[in-house]
Amino acid sequence: MKVARTVSSFFLLSLVLLLAACSSTPSLSTATQQVPAPEASPPASQPAPAPAPSAENKEIVLATTTSTQDSGLLDALLPEFQKQSGITVKVIAVGTGQAIKLGEEGNSDVLLVHSRKAEEEFVTKGFGINAYDVMYNQFYIVGPADDPAGIKDVQSAKDAMSRIAEKQASFVSRGDDSGTDKKEKSIWSEAQIKPEGSWYISSGQGMGETLQMADEKRAYTLTDEATFLSRKLNLEVLVQGDKSLLNPYGIIQVKSSTKPEEGMQLIQFFTGEIGQKLIGEFGKETYGKGLFVPDAKKR
Amino acid sequence: MNRVEVRNLQVSYGNKTVLAVEHASFERGRFYGIVGPSGAGKSTLLRVINLLEKPASGSLQLFGDETDLTSLSYSKGLPLQRKMGFVAQKPSMFHASVYENVSLGLRYRKREKAEIQMLVQEALDLVELSHLADQRANTLSGGEAQRIALARALVIKPKLLLLDEPTASLDPYNISIFERVIQTFHRQTNTTVLMITHNLPQARRLAQTCLFVNKGRIVEWADTDAFFNRPACIELQDFVSGRMIC
Amino acid sequence: MMTQDVWEVIWLSLQVTTVSVLIGMLLGIPTGTFLGLYTFRGKRLVVALIYTCMGLPPVLVGVVVYMLLSRYGPLGALGLLFTPEAMIIAQIVLVTPILAGLTMSAVQAKERAYWETAKSLGASPVQMMLTIVKEARGGIWSGVAAAYGRAISEVGAVMLVGGNIEHHTRVMTTAIILETRTGNFTAGLQLGLVLLAISFLFNSFLMAGVLNQMRNGRR
């Protein structure tokens, strides 16, 4: 027994040490990184649009929400930015909560997120500067075609959600503290409802998975337009157009960034003429309508 | 019916024939000693009879109907298997008590608990190791373990007892006990015994009939006395006198 | 996370894993023993298959089970997707090959002499399996420990088929992912520690058992 105890305590000790070592760098390891694909570099035949020579090989980290990456928006914008500036943008696409955390810890240079309240907090706490509105997109309340709670003719999101709660129709929430999740929670509180019970399913996953689950469970959910349009599911848009279903995106520079110039270049690109035009056109080909509405302005 | 018979037995590894026995017949209650140089096929003969190895051809009759060995499945062989007891040169003890090891064959045969207790006690008494019943079998000395292996084989009262050089690695003290036990058992139960040994005096002491196996064949077969005193073939003369290079 | 929620998540993890490993043992140990003891035509293929499946990517298992259980899949009528039962099914698929493979090795590692001794003593096929399993128990227990460790720390499959639903299918690993994604690294790390502690405890119990065996063996 004595040997076993010694061995056990040795293991426990090394375990604790190991964990201590791991915990110091937890953030990047869990995030997905994306380095722009080869087509991001300018074609050799074209004359380079004269980026500052020092800016070659420059890299900045953009922490953003999964929606911008999953929808393909960044793939449409970033190659153009790199062509103009020569700056490579490494994208870390995570939930808004984690994206902001990445900014607070100085692990990213620029944030592109959509949770106005959290963004403002980020700036007032002194973590961020140069915050701009970039664009907005829409949220939908979607659900099964037979619409068991009967929300199709309801105009406001608040009333639709109240009716779902009243009928105890299944509703899948992302429950992951993301921008979309925060939007959903704000509508519930607007309707003065505390969603609880077996009808209210908190998936703790991303938008795509949550939509999938809603489809499987014939439930309602709140989704952003881009993710919804990119999936082919047996769910229908039941409520849209209400003002509370608009979803503004902000772009913010991280104050502790070591590359403020490059970060600012990226912000200027997103809020500038070319970036705004690209944002407005994005998705028209595939979905017949733009997924994001450009509305850049300094806050 | 009253005998053990082997017919048309052939065992090959690749295309090399290691054992070929046209016919061998062992009487009930007789003690046979099997001698011969290493690699002659003695062990193979015993292992085939004990259903541990499948021959290319051959049949076996064990105090009953003749059974073709080539197509014999495990389950079909079980009734035959349960008539036999086997002790190998090295005892393999299961990681359990001596009692559990000795009672295993009886438990396989689903005997009553009280009967098992009685028979195991008897067998342990026979090998003079009843004081070790609760000891873990894998902690026994070599000699003790081999005697327990013998008790484990005898407790099921086999009709045919197969011994493959069981005393080869024992000290003289344990050899003498071992020999005494099988002699007693043989005398009391009318069991047929086939015992391989390299110890010629041992074969002389125990066996009633001796077989000389060489190069995969049974070359000579005679009553022990004649076997040793008047060996017929030259090979056996060389072997008995120690001139054969084994 | 609330303390109560944490306990709920831990409890569900333990339940799902334990049930999966128990069922996996019922399937895997006899299979492994059989494969370790007997030869038959096509055995090589079966063994190769089991060894491959020991390293099955959990996510792949998750996708396949998801597609089977989906409302639009062949077993959709059972309504099992996003339930603990679905997680158990996926875990069974993951742990059974491990249990079968490691049992097979453990059985094969036992000298052929044990098999021959049991056969000579008149063991029926079933009695033979039981005897050899008992004899190879040390190796089989480490297989169980490995399977348990894999199941309880697995995340890809349970996330897919369980759905990480709060109060319903949220287990430790999926909770860790969620906490991390929402920026609560501390909570994620704490849960990770609990997970490690459980794995450690479980393995210690098993190792204590094995050591005990070995000590008894040497006495």
Coordinates of C-alpha atoms in Angstrom, one line a residue, chain C residues 7-188:
Chain C
W7 CA -22.7 18.2 -10.3
E8 CA -25.4 17.5 -12.8
V9 CA -22.9 17.5 -15.7
I10 CA -20.4 15.3 -13.8
W11 CA -23.1 12.9 -12.8
L12 CA -24.4 12.6 -16.4
S13 CA -20.8 12.0 -17.6
L14 CA -20.3 9.2 -15.1
Q15 CA -23.7 7.7 -16.0
V16 CA -23.2 7.8 -19.7
T17 CA -19.6 6.5 -19.5
T18 CA -20.3 3.8 -17.0
V19 CA -23.3 2.4 -18.9
S20 CA -21.4 2.5 -22.2
V21 CA -18.4 0.7 -20.8
L22 CA -20.5 -1.9 -19.1
I23 CA -22.4 -2.7 -22.3
G24 CA -19.1 -2.5 -24.2
M25 CA -17.6 -5.1 -21.7
L26 CA -20.5 -7.4 -22.3
L27 CA -19.8 -7.2 -26.1
G28 CA -16.1 -6.7 -26.2
I29 CA -14.7 -9.1 -23.6
P30 CA -16.3 -12.3 -25.0
T31 CA -15.4 -11.2 -28.5
G32 CA -11.8 -10.5 -27.5
T33 CA -11.6 -13.8 -25.6
F34 CA -12.9 -15.7 -28.5
L35 CA -10.5 -14.1 -30.9
G36 CA -7.6 -14.6 -28.6
L37 CA -8.4 -18.3 -28.2
Y38 CA -9.6 -19.6 -31.5
T39 CA -8.6 -19.5 -35.1
F40 CA -11.0 -19.6 -37.9
R41 CA -11.3 -18.5 -41.5
G42 CA -11.3 -14.7 -41.9
K43 CA -10.0 -14.1 -38.4
R44 CA -7.2 -11.9 -39.7
L45 CA -9.7 -9.7 -41.3
V46 CA -11.7 -9.4 -38.1
V47 CA -8.6 -8.7 -36.1
A48 CA -7.5 -6.0 -38.6
L49 CA -10.9 -4.5 -38.4
I50 CA -10.9 -4.4 -34.6
Y51 CA -7.5 -2.9 -34.5
T52 CA -8.6 -0.2 -37.0
C53 CA -11.7 0.5 -35.0
M54 CA -9.7 0.9 -31.8
G55 CA -8.5 4.1 -33.3
L56 CA -11.8 5.2 -34.8
P57 CA -12.1 9.0 -34.9
P58 CA -14.9 9.8 -32.5
V59 CA -16.2 12.5 -34.8
L60 CA -16.7 9.9 -37.5
V61 CA -18.6 7.7 -35.1
G62 CA -20.6 10.7 -34.1
V63 CA -21.5 11.6 -37.7
V64 CA -22.5 8.0 -38.5
V65 CA -24.6 7.6 -35.4
Y66 CA -26.1 11.1 -36.0
M67 CA -27.1 10.1 -39.6
L68 CA -28.6 6.9 -38.3
L69 CA -30.6 8.5 -35.6
S70 CA -31.6 11.7 -37.4
R71 CA -35.3 12.3 -38.0
Y72 CA -34.5 11.8 -41.7
G73 CA -32.3 8.8 -41.1
P74 CA -33.2 5.0 -41.0
L75 CA -33.7 5.0 -37.2
G76 CA -35.2 8.4 -36.9
A77 CA -38.6 7.0 -35.7
L78 CA -36.9 6.1 -32.4
G79 CA -36.5 9.8 -31.7
L80 CA -33.1 9.1 -30.0
L81 CA -31.1 11.9 -31.4
F82 CA -30.0 14.5 -28.8
T83 CA -30.6 12.1 -25.9
P84 CA -28.3 10.5 -23.4
E85 CA -29.2 7.2 -25.1
A86 CA -27.7 8.4 -28.4
M87 CA -24.5 9.3 -26.5
I88 CA -24.4 5.9 -25.0
I89 CA -24.8 4.3 -28.4
A90 CA -21.9 6.3 -29.8
Q91 CA -19.7 5.5 -26.8
I92 CA -20.4 1.8 -27.1
V93 CA -19.2 1.9 -30.7
L94 CA -16.1 3.6 -29.5
V95 CA -15.2 1.5 -26.5
T96 CA -16.2 -2.0 -27.7
P97 CA -13.3 -2.4 -30.2
I98 CA -10.9 -1.2 -27.5
L99 CA -12.2 -3.7 -25.0
A100 CA -12.2 -6.5 -27.6
G101 CA -8.7 -5.7 -28.8
L102 CA -7.1 -5.3 -25.4
T103 CA -8.9 -8.4 -24.1
M104 CA -7.6 -10.3 -27.1
S105 CA -4.0 -9.2 -26.4
A106 CA -4.4 -10.0 -22.7
V107 CA -5.7 -13.5 -23.6
Q108 CA -3.0 -14.1 -26.1
A109 CA -0.4 -13.0 -23.7
K110 CA -1.4 -15.8 -21.4
E111 CA 0.7 -18.8 -22.4
R112 CA -0.9 -21.4 -24.6
A113 CA -0.2 -23.8 -21.7
Y114 CA -3.2 -22.4 -19.8
W115 CA -5.4 -23.1 -22.7
E116 CA -4.1 -26.6 -23.0
T117 CA -4.4 -27.2 -19.3
A118 CA -8.0 -26.1 -19.2
K119 CA -8.8 -28.2 -22.3
S120 CA -7.1 -31.2 -20.8
L121 CA -9.2 -30.8 -17.7
G122 CA -12.4 -31.0 -19.8
A123 CA -13.5 -27.4 -20.1
S124 CA -16.4 -26.8 -22.5
P125 CA -16.0 -23.9 -24.9
V126 CA -17.8 -21.5 -22.5
Q127 CA -16.0 -22.8 -19.4
M128 CA -12.7 -22.3 -21.3
M129 CA -13.6 -18.7 -22.1
L130 CA -14.5 -18.0 -18.4
T131 CA -11.3 -19.7 -17.2
I132 CA -9.1 -17.7 -19.6
V133 CA -10.9 -14.4 -18.8
K134 CA -10.3 -15.0 -15.2
E135 CA -6.7 -15.9 -15.8
A136 CA -6.2 -12.8 -18.0
R137 CA -8.1 -10.5 -15.7
G138 CA -5.2 -8.1 -15.0
G139 CA -4.8 -7.3 -18.7
I140 CA -8.5 -7.1 -19.2
W141 CA -8.9 -4.6 -16.4
S142 CA -6.4 -2.3 -17.9
G143 CA -8.4 -2.6 -21.1
V144 CA -11.5 -1.5 -19.1
A145 CA -9.5 1.4 -17.6
A146 CA -8.4 2.5 -21.1
A147 CA -11.9 2.3 -22.4
Y148 CA -13.3 4.3 -19.5
G149 CA -10.7 6.9 -19.9
R150 CA -11.4 7.3 -23.6
A151 CA -15.1 7.4 -23.1
I152 CA -15.2 9.9 -20.3
S153 CA -12.8 12.3 -22.0
E154 CA -14.4 11.9 -25.5
V155 CA -16.0 15.0 -26.9
G156 CA -16.5 14.8 -30.7
A157 CA -19.1 12.1 -30.8
V158 CA -21.1 13.1 -27.7
M159 CA -21.2 16.7 -28.9
L160 CA -22.7 15.6 -32.3
V161 CA -25.2 13.1 -31.1
G162 CA -26.0 14.5 -27.7
G163 CA -26.1 18.1 -28.7
N164 CA -24.8 19.5 -25.4
I165 CA -28.3 20.4 -24.3
E166 CA -28.3 22.0 -20.9
H167 CA -29.8 19.8 -18.1
H168 CA -30.2 17.0 -20.6
T169 CA -27.2 15.9 -22.6
R170 CA -24.5 18.3 -21.3
V171 CA -21.5 16.3 -20.1
M172 CA -18.1 17.5 -18.8
T173 CA -16.3 17.5 -22.1
T174 CA -19.0 19.4 -24.0
A175 CA -19.4 21.8 -21.0
I176 CA -15.7 22.5 -21.2
I177 CA -16.0 23.3 -24.9
L178 CA -18.9 25.6 -24.2
E179 CA -17.1 27.4 -21.3
T180 CA -14.0 27.9 -23.5
R181 CA -16.0 29.2 -26.4
T182 CA -17.7 31.7 -24.2
G183 CA -14.4 32.9 -22.8
N184 CA -14.8 31.3 -19.4
F185 CA -11.4 29.6 -19.5
T186 CA -11.3 29.3 -15.7
A187 CA -14.5 27.4 -15.6
G188 CA -13.4 25.2 -18.5

